[in-house]
PDB file of N, CA and C in Angstrom:
ATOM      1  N   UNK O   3     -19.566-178.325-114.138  1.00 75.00           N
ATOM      2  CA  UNK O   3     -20.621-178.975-114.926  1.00 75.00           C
ATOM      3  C   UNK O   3     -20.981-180.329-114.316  1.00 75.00           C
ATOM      4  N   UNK O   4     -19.961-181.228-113.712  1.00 90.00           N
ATOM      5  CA  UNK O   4     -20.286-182.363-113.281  1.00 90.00           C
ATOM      6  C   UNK O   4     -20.973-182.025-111.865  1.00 90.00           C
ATOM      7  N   UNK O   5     -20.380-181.425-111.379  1.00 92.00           N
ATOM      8  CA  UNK O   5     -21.295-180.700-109.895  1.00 92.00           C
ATOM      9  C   UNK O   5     -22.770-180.473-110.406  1.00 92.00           C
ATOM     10  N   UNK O   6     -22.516-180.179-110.975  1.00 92.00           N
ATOM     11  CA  UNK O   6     -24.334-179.018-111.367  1.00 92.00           C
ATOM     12  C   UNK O   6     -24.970-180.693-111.717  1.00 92.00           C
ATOM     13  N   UNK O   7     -24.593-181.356-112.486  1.00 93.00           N
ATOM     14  CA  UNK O   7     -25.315-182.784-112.840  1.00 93.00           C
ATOM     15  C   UNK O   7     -25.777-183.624-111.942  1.00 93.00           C
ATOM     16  N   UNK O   8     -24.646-183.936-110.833  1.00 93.00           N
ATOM     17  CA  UNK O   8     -25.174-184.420-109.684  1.00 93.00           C
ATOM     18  C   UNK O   8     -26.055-183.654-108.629  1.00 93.00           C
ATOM     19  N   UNK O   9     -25.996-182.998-108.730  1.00 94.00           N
ATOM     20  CA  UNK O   9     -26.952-182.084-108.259  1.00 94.00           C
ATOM     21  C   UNK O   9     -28.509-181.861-108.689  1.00 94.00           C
ATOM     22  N   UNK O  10     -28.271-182.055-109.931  1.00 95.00           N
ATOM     23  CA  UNK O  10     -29.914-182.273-110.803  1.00 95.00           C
ATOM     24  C   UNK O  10     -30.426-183.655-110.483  1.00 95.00           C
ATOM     25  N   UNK O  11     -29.188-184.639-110.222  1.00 94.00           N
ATOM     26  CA  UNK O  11     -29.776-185.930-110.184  1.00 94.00           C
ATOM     27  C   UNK O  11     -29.901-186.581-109.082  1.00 94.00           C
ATOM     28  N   UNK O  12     -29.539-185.780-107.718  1.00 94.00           N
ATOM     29  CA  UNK O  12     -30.016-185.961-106.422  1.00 94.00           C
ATOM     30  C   UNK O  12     -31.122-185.368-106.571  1.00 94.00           C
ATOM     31  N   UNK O  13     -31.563-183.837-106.942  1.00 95.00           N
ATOM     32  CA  UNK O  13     -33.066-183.314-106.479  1.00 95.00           C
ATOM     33  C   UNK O  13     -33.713-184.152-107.043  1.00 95.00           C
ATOM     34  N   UNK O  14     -33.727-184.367-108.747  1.00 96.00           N
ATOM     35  CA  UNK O  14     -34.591-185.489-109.092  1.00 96.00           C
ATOM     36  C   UNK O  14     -34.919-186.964-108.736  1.00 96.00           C
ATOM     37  N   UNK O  15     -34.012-187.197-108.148  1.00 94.00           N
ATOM     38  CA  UNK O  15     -34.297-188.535-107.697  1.00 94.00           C
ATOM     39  C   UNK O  15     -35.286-188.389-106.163  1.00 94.00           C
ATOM     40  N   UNK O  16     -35.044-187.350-105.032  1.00 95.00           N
ATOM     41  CA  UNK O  16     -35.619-187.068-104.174  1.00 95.00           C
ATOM     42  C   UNK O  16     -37.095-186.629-104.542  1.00 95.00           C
ATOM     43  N   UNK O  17     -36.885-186.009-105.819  1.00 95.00           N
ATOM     44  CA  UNK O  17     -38.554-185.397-105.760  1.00 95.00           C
ATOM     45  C   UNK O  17     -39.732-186.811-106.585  1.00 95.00           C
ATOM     46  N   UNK O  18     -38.405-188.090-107.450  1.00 93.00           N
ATOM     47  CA  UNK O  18     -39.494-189.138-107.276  1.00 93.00           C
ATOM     48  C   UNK O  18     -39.577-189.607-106.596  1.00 93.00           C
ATOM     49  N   UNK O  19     -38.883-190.138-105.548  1.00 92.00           N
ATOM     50  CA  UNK O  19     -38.978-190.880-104.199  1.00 92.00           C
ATOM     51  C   UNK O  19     -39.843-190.309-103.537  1.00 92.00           C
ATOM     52  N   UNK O  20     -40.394-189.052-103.103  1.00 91.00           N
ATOM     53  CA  UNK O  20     -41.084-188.426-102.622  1.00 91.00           C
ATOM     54  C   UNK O  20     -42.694-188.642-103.524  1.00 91.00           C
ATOM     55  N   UNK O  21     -42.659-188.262-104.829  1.00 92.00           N
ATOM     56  CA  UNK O  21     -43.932-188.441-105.852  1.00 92.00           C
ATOM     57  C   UNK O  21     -44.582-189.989-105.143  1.00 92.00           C
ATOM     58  N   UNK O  22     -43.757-190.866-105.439  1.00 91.00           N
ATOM     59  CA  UNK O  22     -43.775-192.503-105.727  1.00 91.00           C
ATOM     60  C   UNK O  22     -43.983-192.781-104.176  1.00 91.00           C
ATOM     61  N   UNK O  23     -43.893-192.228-103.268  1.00 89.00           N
ATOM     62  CA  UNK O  23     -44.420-192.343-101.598  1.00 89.00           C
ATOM     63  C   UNK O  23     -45.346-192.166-101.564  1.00 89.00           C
ATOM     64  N   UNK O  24     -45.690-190.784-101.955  1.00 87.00           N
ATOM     65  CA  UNK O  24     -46.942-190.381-101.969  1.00 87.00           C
ATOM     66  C   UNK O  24     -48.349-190.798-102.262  1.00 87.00           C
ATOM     67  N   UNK O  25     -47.861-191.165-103.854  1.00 86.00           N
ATOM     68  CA  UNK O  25     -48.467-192.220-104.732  1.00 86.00           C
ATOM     69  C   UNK O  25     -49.218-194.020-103.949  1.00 86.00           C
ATOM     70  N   UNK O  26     -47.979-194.441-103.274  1.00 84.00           N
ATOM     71  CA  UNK O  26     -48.345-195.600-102.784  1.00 84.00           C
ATOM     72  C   UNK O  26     -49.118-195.328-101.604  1.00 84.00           C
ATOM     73  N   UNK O  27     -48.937-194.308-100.808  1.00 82.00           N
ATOM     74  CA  UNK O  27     -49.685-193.495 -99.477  1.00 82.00           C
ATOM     75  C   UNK O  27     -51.168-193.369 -99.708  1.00 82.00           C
ATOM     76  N   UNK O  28     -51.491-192.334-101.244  1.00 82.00           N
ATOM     77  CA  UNK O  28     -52.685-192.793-101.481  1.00 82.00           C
ATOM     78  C   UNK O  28     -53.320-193.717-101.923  1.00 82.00           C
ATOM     79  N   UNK O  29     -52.933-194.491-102.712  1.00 78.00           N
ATOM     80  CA  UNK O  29     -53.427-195.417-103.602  1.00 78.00           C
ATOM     81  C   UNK O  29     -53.687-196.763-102.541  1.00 78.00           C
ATOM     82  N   UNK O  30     -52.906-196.845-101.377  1.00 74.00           N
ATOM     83  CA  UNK O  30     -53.061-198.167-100.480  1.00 74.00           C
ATOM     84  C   UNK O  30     -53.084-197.967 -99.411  1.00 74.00           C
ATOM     85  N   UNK O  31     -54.351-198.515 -98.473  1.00 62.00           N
ATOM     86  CA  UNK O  31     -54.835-198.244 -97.239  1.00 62.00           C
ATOM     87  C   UNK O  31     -53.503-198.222 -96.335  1.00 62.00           C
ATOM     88  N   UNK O  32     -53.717-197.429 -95.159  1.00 62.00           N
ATOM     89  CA  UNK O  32     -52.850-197.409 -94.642  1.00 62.00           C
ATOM     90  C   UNK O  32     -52.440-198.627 -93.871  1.00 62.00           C
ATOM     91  N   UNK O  33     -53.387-199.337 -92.996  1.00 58.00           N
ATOM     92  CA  UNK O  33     -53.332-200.545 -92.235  1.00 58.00           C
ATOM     93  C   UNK O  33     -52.546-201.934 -93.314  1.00 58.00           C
ATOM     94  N   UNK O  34     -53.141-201.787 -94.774  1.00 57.00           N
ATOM     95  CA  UNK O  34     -51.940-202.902 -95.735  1.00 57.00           C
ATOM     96  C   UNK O  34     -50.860-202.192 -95.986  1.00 57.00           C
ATOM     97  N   UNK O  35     -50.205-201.123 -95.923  1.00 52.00           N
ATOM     98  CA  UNK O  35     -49.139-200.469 -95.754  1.00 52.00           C
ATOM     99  C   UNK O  35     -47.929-201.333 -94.809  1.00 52.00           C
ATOM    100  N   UNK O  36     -48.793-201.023 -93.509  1.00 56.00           N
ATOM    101  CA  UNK O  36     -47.906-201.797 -92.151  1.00 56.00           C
ATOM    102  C   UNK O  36     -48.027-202.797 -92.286  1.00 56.00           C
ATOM    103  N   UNK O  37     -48.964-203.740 -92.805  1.00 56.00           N
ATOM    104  CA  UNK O  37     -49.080-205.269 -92.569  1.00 56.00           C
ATOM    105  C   UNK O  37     -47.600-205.729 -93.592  1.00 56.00           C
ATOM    106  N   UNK O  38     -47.132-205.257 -94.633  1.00 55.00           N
ATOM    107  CA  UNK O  38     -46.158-205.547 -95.565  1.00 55.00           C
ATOM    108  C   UNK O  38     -45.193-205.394 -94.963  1.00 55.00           C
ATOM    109  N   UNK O  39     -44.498-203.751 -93.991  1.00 57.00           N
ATOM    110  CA  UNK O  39     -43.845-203.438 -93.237  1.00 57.00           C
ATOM    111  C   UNK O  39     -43.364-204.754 -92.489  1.00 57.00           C
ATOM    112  N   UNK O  40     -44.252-204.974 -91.652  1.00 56.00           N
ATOM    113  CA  UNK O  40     -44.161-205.913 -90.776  1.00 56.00           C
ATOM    114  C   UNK O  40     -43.688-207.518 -91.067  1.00 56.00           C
ATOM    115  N   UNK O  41     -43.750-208.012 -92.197  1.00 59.00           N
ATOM    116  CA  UNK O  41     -44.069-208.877 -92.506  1.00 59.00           C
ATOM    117  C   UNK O  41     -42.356-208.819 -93.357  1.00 59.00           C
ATOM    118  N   UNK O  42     -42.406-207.569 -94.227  1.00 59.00           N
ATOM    119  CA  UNK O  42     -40.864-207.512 -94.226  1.00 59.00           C
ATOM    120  C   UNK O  42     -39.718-207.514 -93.068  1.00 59.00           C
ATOM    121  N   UNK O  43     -40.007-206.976 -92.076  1.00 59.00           N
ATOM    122  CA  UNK O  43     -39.246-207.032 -90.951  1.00 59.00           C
ATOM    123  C   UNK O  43     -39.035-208.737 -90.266  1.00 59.00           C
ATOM    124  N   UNK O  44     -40.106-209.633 -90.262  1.00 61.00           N
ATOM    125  CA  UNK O  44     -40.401-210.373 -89.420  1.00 61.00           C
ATOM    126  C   UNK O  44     -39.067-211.789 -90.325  1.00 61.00           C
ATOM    127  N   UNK O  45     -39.001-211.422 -91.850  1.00 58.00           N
ATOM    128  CA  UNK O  45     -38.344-211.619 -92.825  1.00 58.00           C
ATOM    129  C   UNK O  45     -36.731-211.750 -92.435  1.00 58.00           C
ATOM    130  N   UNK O  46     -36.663-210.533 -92.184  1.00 61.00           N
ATOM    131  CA  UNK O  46     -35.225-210.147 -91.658  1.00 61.00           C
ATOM    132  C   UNK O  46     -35.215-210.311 -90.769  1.00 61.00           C
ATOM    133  N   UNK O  47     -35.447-210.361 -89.468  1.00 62.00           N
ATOM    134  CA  UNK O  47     -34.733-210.518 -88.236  1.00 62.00           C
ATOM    135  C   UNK O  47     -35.285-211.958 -88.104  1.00 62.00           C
ATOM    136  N   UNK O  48     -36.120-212.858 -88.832  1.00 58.00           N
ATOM    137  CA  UNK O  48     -35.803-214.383 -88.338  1.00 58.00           C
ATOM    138  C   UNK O  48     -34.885-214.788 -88.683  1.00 58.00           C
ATOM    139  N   UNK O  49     -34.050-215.687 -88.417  1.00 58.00           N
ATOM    140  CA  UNK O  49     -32.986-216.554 -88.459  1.00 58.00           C
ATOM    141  C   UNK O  49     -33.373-217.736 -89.506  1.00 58.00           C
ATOM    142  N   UNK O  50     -32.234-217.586 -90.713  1.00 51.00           N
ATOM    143  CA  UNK O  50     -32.577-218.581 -91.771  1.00 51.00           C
ATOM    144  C   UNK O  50     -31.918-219.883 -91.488  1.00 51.00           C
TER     145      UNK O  50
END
């Protein structure tokens, strides 16, 4: 029973992560997509 639970709550969590990608994929141009990407990255690898 605990198997079978985690199991419901990996697919479900994969199939919103997947919905909620999608979602932001259409809803926001692709080019402000990467500009955030980028801008997160540039975040992390500078030196604080």
């Amino acid at each position: 029973m605990l198997k079978k639970n985690i199991i419901i709550g990996l697919v479900t969590f994969i199939i919103g992560f997947g919905v909620t990608f999608y979602i932001i994929r259409t809803y926001f141009p692709k080019h402000k997509v990467e500009k955030t990407t980028t801008t997160v990255e540039d975040t992390i690898t500078k030196p604080q």
